[in-house]
Every structure is written in structure tokens, then in C-alpha cells.
Short mmCIF file of C-alpha atoms and ligand atoms in Angstrom, two decimals:
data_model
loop_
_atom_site.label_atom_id
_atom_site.label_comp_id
_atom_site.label_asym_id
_atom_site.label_seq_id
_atom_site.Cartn_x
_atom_site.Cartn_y
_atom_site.Cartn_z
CA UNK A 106 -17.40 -8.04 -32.27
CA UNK A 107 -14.72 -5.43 -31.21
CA UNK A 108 -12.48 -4.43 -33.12
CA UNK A 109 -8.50 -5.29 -32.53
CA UNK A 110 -7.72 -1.21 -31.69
CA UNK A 111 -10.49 -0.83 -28.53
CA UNK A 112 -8.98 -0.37 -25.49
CA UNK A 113 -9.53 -2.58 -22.47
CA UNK A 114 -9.38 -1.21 -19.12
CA UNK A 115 -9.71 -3.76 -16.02
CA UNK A 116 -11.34 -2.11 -12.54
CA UNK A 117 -11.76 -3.64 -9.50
CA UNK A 118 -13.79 -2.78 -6.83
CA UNK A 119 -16.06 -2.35 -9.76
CA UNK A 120 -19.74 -3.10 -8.12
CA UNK A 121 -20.38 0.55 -6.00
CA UNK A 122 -19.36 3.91 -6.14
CA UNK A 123 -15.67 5.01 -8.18
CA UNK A 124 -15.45 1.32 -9.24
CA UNK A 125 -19.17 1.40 -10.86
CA UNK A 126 -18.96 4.62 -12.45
CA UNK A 127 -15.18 4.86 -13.77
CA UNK A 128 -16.93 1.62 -15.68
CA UNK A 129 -19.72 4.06 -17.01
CA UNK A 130 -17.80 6.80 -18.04
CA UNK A 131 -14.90 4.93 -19.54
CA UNK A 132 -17.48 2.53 -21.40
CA UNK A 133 -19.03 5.99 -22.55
CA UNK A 134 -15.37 7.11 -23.97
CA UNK A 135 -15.25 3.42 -25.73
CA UNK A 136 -13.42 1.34 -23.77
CA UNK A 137 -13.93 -2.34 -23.36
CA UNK A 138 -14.48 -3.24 -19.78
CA UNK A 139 -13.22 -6.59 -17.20
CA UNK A 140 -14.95 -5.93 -14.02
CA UNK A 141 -14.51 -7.22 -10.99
CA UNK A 142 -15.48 -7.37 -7.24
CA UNK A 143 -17.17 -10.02 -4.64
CA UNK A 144 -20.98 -8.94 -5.32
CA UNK A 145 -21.17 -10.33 -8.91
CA UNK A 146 -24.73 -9.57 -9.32
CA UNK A 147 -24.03 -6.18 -8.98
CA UNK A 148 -21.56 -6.45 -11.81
CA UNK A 149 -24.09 -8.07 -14.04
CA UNK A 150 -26.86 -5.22 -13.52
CA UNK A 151 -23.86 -2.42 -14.18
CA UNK A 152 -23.05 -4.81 -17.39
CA UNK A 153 -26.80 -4.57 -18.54
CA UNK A 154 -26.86 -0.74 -17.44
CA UNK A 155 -23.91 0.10 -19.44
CA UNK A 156 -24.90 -1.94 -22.96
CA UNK A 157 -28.62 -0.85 -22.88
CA UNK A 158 -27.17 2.94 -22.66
CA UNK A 159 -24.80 1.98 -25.15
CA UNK A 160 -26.01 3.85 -28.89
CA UNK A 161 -24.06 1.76 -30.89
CA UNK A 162 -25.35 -1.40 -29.06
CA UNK A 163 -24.05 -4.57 -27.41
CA UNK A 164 -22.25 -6.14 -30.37
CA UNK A 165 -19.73 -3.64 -29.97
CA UNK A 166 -18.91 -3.09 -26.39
CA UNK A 167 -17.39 -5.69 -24.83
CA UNK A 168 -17.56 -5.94 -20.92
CA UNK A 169 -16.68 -9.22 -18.82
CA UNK A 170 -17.05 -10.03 -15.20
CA UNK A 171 -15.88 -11.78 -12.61
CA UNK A 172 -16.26 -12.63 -8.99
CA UNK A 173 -13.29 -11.65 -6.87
CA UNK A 174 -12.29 -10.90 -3.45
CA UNK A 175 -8.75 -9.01 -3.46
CA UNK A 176 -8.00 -10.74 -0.09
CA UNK A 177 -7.81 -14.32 -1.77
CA UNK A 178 -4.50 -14.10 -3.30
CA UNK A 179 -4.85 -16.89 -5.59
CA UNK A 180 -8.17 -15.88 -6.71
CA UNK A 181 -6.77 -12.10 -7.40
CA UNK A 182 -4.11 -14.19 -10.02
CA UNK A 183 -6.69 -16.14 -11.42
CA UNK A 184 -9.18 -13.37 -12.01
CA UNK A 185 -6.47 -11.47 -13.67
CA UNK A 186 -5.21 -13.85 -15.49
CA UNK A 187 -8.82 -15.25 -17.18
CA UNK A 188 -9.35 -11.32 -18.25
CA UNK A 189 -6.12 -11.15 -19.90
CA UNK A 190 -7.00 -14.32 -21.90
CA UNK A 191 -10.39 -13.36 -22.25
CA UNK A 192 -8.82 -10.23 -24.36
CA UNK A 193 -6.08 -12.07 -25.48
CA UNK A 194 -7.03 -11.39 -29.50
CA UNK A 195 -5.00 -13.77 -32.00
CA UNK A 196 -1.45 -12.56 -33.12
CA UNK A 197 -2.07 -14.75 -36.30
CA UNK A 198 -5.01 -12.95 -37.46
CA UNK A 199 -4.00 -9.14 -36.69
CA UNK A 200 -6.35 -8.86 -33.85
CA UNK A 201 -3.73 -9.44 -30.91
CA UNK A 202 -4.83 -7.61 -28.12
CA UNK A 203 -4.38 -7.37 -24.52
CA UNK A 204 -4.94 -5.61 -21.31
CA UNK A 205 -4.32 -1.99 -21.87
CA UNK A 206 -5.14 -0.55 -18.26
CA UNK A 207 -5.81 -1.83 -14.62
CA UNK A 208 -7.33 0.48 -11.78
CA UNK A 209 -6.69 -1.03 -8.90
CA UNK A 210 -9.48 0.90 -6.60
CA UNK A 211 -10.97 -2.14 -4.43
CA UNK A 212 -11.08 -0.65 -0.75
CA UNK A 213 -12.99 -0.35 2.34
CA UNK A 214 -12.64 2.39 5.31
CA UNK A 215 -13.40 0.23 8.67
CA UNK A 216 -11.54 1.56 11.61
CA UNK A 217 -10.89 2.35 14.76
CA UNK A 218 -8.34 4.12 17.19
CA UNK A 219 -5.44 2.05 18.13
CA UNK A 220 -5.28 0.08 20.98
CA UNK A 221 -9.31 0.34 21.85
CA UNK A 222 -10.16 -3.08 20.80
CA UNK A 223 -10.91 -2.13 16.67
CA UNK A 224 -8.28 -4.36 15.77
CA UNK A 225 -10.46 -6.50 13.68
CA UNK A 226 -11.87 -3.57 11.89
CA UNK A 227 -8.06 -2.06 11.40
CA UNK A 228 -6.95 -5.41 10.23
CA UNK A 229 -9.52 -5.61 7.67
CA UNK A 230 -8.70 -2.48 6.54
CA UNK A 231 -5.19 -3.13 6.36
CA UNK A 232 -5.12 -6.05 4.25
CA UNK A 233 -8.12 -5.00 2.39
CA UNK A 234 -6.40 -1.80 0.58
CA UNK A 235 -2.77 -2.77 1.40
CA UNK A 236 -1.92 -6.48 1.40
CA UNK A 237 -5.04 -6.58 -1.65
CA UNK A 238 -3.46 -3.67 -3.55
CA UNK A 239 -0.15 -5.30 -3.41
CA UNK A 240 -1.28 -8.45 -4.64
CA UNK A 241 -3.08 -6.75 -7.43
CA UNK A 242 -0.09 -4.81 -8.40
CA UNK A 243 1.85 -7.45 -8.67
CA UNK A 244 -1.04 -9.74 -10.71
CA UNK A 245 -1.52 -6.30 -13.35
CA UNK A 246 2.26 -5.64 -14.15
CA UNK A 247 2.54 -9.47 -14.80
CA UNK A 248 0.56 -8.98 -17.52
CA UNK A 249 2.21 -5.60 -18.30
CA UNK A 250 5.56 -6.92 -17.89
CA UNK A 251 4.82 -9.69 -20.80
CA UNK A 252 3.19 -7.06 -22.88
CA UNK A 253 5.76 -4.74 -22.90
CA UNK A 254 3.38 -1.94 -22.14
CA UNK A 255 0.02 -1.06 -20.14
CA UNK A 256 -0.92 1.47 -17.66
CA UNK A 257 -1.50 0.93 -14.13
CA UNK A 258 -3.58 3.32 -12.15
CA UNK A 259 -3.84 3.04 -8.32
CA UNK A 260 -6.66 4.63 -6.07
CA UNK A 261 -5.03 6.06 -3.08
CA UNK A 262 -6.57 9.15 -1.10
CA UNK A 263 -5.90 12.68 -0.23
CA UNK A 264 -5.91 10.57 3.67
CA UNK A 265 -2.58 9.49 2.41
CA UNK A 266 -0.49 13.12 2.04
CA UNK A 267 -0.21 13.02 6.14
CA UNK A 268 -0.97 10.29 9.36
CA UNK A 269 -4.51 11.03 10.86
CA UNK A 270 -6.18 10.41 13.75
CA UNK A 271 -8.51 8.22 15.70
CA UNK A 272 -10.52 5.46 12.88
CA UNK A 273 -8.57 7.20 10.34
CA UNK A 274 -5.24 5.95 11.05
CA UNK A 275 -4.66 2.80 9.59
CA UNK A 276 -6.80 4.06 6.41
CA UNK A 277 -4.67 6.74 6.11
CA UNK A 278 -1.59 4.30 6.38
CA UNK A 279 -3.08 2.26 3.86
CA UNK A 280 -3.79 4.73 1.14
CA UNK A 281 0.26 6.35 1.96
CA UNK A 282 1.08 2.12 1.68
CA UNK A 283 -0.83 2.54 -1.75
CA UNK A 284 0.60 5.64 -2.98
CA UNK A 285 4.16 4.52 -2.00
CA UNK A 286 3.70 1.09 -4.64
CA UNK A 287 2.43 3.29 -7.31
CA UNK A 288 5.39 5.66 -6.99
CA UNK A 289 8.26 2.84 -6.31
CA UNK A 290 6.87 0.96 -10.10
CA UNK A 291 6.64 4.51 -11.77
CA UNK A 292 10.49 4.89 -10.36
CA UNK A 293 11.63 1.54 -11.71
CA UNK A 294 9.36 2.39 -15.16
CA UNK A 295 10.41 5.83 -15.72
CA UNK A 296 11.03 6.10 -19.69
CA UNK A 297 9.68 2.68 -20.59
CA UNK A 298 6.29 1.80 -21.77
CA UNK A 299 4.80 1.06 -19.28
CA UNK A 300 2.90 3.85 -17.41
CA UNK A 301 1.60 4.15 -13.68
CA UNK A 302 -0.85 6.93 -12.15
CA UNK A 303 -1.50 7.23 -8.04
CA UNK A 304 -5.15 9.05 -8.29
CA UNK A 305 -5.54 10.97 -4.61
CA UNK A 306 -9.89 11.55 -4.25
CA UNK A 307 -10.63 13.63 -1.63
CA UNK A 308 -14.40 13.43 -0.64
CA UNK A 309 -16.61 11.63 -3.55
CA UNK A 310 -20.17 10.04 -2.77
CA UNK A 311 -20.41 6.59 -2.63
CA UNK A 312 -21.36 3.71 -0.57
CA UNK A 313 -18.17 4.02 1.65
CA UNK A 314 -19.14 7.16 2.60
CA UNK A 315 -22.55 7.15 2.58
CA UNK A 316 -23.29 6.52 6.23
CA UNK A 317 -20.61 8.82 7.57
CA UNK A 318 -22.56 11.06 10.08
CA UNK A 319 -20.78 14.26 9.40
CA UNK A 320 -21.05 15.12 5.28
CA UNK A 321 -18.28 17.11 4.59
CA UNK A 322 -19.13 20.74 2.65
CA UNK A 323 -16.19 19.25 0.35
CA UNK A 324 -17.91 16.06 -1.08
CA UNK A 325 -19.05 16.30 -4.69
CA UNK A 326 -21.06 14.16 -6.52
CA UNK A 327 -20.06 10.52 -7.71
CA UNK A 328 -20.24 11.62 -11.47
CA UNK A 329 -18.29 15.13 -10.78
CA UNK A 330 -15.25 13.16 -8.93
CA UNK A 331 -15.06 10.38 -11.24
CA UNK A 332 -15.25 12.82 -14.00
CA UNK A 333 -12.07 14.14 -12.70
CA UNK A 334 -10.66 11.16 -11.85
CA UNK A 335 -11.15 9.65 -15.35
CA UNK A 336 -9.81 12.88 -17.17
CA UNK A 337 -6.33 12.41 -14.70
CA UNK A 338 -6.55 8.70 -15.76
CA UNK A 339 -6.89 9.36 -19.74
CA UNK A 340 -4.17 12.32 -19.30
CA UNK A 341 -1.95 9.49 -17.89
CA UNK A 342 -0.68 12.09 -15.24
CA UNK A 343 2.13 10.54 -12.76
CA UNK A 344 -0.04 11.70 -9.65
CA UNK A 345 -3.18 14.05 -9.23
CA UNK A 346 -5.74 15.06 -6.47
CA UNK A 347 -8.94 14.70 -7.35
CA UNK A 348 -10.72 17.16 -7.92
CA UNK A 349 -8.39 19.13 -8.53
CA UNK A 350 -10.09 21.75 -6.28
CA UNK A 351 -9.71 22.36 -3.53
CA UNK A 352 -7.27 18.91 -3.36
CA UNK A 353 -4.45 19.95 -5.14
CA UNK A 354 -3.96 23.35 -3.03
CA UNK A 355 -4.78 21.22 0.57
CA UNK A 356 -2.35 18.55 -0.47
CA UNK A 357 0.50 21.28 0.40
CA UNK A 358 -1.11 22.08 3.36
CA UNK A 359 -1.97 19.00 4.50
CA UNK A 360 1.85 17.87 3.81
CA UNK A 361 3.33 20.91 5.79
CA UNK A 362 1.09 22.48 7.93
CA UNK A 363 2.80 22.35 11.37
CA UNK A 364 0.61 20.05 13.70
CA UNK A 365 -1.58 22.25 15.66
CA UNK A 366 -2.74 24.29 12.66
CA UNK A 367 -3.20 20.73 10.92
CA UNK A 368 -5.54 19.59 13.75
CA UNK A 369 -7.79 22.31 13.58
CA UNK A 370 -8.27 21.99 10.09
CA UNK A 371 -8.89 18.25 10.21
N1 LIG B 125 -15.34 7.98 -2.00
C1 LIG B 125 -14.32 8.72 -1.53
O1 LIG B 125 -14.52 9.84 -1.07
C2 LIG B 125 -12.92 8.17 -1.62
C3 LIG B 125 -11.87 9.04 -1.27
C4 LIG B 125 -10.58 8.58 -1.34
C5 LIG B 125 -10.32 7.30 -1.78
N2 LIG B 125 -11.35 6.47 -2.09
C6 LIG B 125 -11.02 5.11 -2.52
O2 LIG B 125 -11.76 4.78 -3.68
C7 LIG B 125 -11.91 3.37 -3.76
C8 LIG B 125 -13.37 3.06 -4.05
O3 LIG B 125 -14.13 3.41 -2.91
P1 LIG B 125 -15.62 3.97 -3.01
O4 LIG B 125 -15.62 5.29 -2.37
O5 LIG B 125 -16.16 3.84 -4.38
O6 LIG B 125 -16.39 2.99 -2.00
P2 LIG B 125 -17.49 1.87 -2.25
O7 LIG B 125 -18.65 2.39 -2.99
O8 LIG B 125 -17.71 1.25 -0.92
O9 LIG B 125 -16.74 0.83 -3.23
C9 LIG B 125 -15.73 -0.03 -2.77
C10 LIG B 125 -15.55 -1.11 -3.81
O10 LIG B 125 -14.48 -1.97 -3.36
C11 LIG B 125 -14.93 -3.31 -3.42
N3 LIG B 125 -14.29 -4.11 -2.39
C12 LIG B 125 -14.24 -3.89 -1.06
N4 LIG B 125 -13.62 -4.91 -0.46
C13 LIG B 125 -13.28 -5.81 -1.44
C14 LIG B 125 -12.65 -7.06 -1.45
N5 LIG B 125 -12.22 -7.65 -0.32
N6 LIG B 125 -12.46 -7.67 -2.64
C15 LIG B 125 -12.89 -7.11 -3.78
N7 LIG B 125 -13.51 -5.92 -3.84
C16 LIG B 125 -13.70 -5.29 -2.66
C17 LIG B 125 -16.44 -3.25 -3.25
O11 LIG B 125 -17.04 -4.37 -3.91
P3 LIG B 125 -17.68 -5.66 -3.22
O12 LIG B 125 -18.19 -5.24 -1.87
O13 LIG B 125 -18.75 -6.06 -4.17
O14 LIG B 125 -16.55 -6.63 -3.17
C18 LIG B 125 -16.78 -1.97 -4.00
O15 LIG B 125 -16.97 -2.24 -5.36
C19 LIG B 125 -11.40 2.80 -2.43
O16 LIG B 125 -10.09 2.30 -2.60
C20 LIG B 125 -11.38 4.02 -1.53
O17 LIG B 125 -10.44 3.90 -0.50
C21 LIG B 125 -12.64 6.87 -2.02
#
């Protein structure tokens, strides 16, 4: 049994990398946990994983999962919808709960330059992190929006602070797309209860980046980024790049660095 005062926090894009280990580390700061993604048995292991390293044992962490595919619109509704009852609590019996926070991080980086026959990749892509993060967003403050309060955290990337080349360019676009939500909500929120973060990684192991021929002297480990990432999230900050170093210095520069000087550095 949990009690009626644990938090809940809802991640998607829960199965691999961020996803899997923002579920870790918040489970670790005593959080109750709705996971989601399309590889379900992966959810289940990280469900096992997390209870079996939990001290205080299974009957008080909570953690549900549940298939989903952030491109199946009615799905992404349904899934959030069956957490949020799933937490729901009882108002008669003091122990009225609810969905406190939803990181929307589901995402993939396919891609190719435009206009040399990548399109399917770019497409992907875009509807993957865009058209899927907009349909989250608008499935999370739902919930929020009959709640009266909740926060709503959104994965962009440092790719977003300026348009970059070749298989880049439509992530990039995607992440500013993602970034541009988060801020437009926490312009329409600003004062009320109802809180929303825009989380910029820069380079973080996972399986998205795994492959990626050229490791960049910048990528930390999954723990170290998340770490950061999670302390941004629990601070409830409006924006930050994670880690904050070197991110938060290069966002500037990566904003306002006049083209040519840009290119060499990228
Ligand atoms: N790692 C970095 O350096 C970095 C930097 C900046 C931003 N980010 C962002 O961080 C987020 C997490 O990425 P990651 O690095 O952790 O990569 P990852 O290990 O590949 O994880 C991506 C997650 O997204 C899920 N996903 C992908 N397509 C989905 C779909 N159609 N429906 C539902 N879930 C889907 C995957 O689950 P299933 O395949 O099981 O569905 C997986 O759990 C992404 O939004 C990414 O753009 C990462």
C-alpha cells in the first residue's frame, strides 16, 4: 500500500536510456512510477529491477506499466488516462490522489539531409518527437487541467538552441518544436499551479546514441546526466541545460555565435 502523500511521476519513453533511469533515480527519491513505452517487456524487467533494489520493499513502491506508442494518438489518451485512474485514490476516504508529474521524453534521432531521399527517416523523426510530444502534452495537462495542479516536464535538447545541419536538421527542428510547447504552456501557466520545465541534455549515453560513430569528448554517463536532469526536474526550474557544464555556457554560444564560427565548432 502507498500512502495518499507519495508522489506519482508518469515517463514515457521509459524502456532505454533517460526514460529507464529517470525511473530509477526518481523511484530511489520515493516516487511512485506509470511507465510507459512500445517494448513492454522491457518495462516489466525495469519494474522488477527497481522493487528488488527497493529497501523498504514492494508493498510500498508502486510502479505501473503500460504499452504505448506516442504515434497512436488514441492510444497516447488511453494510456494516460488508465494511469491517472490507476492513481486516482478515493476523495471519500482521504487518500485522493492523482498524477503529480509527466516527463514527456519518448524520442528517436533518425535522419537524414533534406532532399537526399531520407524522407522516411525525417518523417519518423518528425512525428515521433513532435506530432507525439504534442499529443502527449495535450493528454498530461488534461489531467492537470482537472486537477488544478501537476508539473509537466518536456525533454528537448541542447540540438534545439540553433538549426543544424545534414541528419541533424529535422531533429534539431523537433527538439526547438518541443521546447517552443513547453514554453507557450509555461506562458499561459505563469502564476498558477500548474508548473512546466523544458530539460535541454546535451550528450548522455544511451541507446540513441550508442551506435553514433564519432563519441563526443562531451558525453557523460547515463547516471551523471540523469542525475542532473532529475535535480533540474525536482528544482522545478522553468528551463535548464543539462549538465549544466559545459551546456549552460554553449547554449549562448550556440544561440549567437555568428555562422562560420558556429560551423567550426559543430
Ligand atoms: N541521450 C542524449 O544524449 C540526448 C540528448 C538530448 C535529448 N535527448 C532526448 O532524450 C529522450 C530520450 O532519449 P534517449 O537518449 O534515452 O534514447 P533511447 O535510449 O533510444 O530512448 C528512447 C525512448 O523513447 C521511446 N520511444 C521511441 N519511439 C517511441 C514511440 N513511437 N512511442 C513510444 N516510445 C517511443 C523508446 O521506447 P520503445 O522503443 O520501447 O518504444 C525509448 O524508451 C529523447 O526525447 C531524446 O531526443 C537525448
Amino acid at each position: 500500500m502507498t500512502s495518499a502523500s507519495t508522489r506519482t511521476v508518469l515517463i514515457t519513453g521509459a524502456s532505454s536510456g533517460l526514460g529507464a533511469e529517470m525511473a530509477r533515480q526518481l523511484a530511489a527519491r520515493g516516487y511512485d512510477l506509470a511507465l510507459c513505452a512500445r517494448r513492454l517487456d522491457r518495462l516489466e524487467k525495469l519494474r522488477a529491477e527497481i522493487l528488488a533494489a527497493d529497501p523498504s520493499g514492494s508493498t510500498t513502491r508502486r510502479i505501473e506499466v503500460r504499452e504505448l506508442d506516442v504515434n497512436d494518438a488514441d492510444q497516447v489518451f488511453e494510456v494516460f488516462r488508465g494511469f491517472r485512474d490507476d492513481f486516482a485514490g478515493d476523495v471519500t476516504d482521504g487518500t485522493a490522489r492523482g498524477i503529480d508529474r509527466i516527463v514527456i521524453n519518448a524520442g528517436l534521432g533518425k535522419g537524414a539531409p533534406l532532399g537526399t531521399g531520407g524522407y522516411a527517416a525525417n518523417r519518423e523523426t518528425a512525428m515521433t518527437n513532435f506530432v507525439g510530444a504534442l499529443t502527449q502534452a495535450e493528454a498530461a495537462m488534461e489531467i492537470f487541467r482537472a486537477q488544478g495542479t501537476g508539473h509537466l516536464v518536456m525533454i528537448s535538447s541542447m540540438s534545439a538552441m540553433r538549426g543544424l545541419p545534414k541528419s541533424m536538421t529535422t531533429y534539431a527542428a523537433t527538439k526547438a518544436g518541443v521546447a517552443h510547447l513547453a514554453e507557450g504552456l509555461r506562458n499561459e501557466l505563469h502564476g498558477k499551479p500548474i508548473k512546466v520545465s523544458v530539460i535541454y541534455p546535451g550528450y548522455i549515453a544511451s541507446e540513441m546514441n550508442e551506435h553514433v560513430a564519432q563519441q563526443s569528448p562531451l558525453m557523460v554517463s547515463t547516471e551523471k546526466g540523469v542525475h542532473a536532469i532529475v535535480e533540474a526536474i525536482e528544482k522545478e526550474k522553468a528551463s535548464a541545460c543539462v549538465p549544466p557544464l559545459p551546456w549552460a555556457p554553449m547554449s549562448v554560444l550556440m544561440k549567437h555565435a555568428p555562422l562560420p564560427l558556429f560551423k567550426k565548432l559543430m
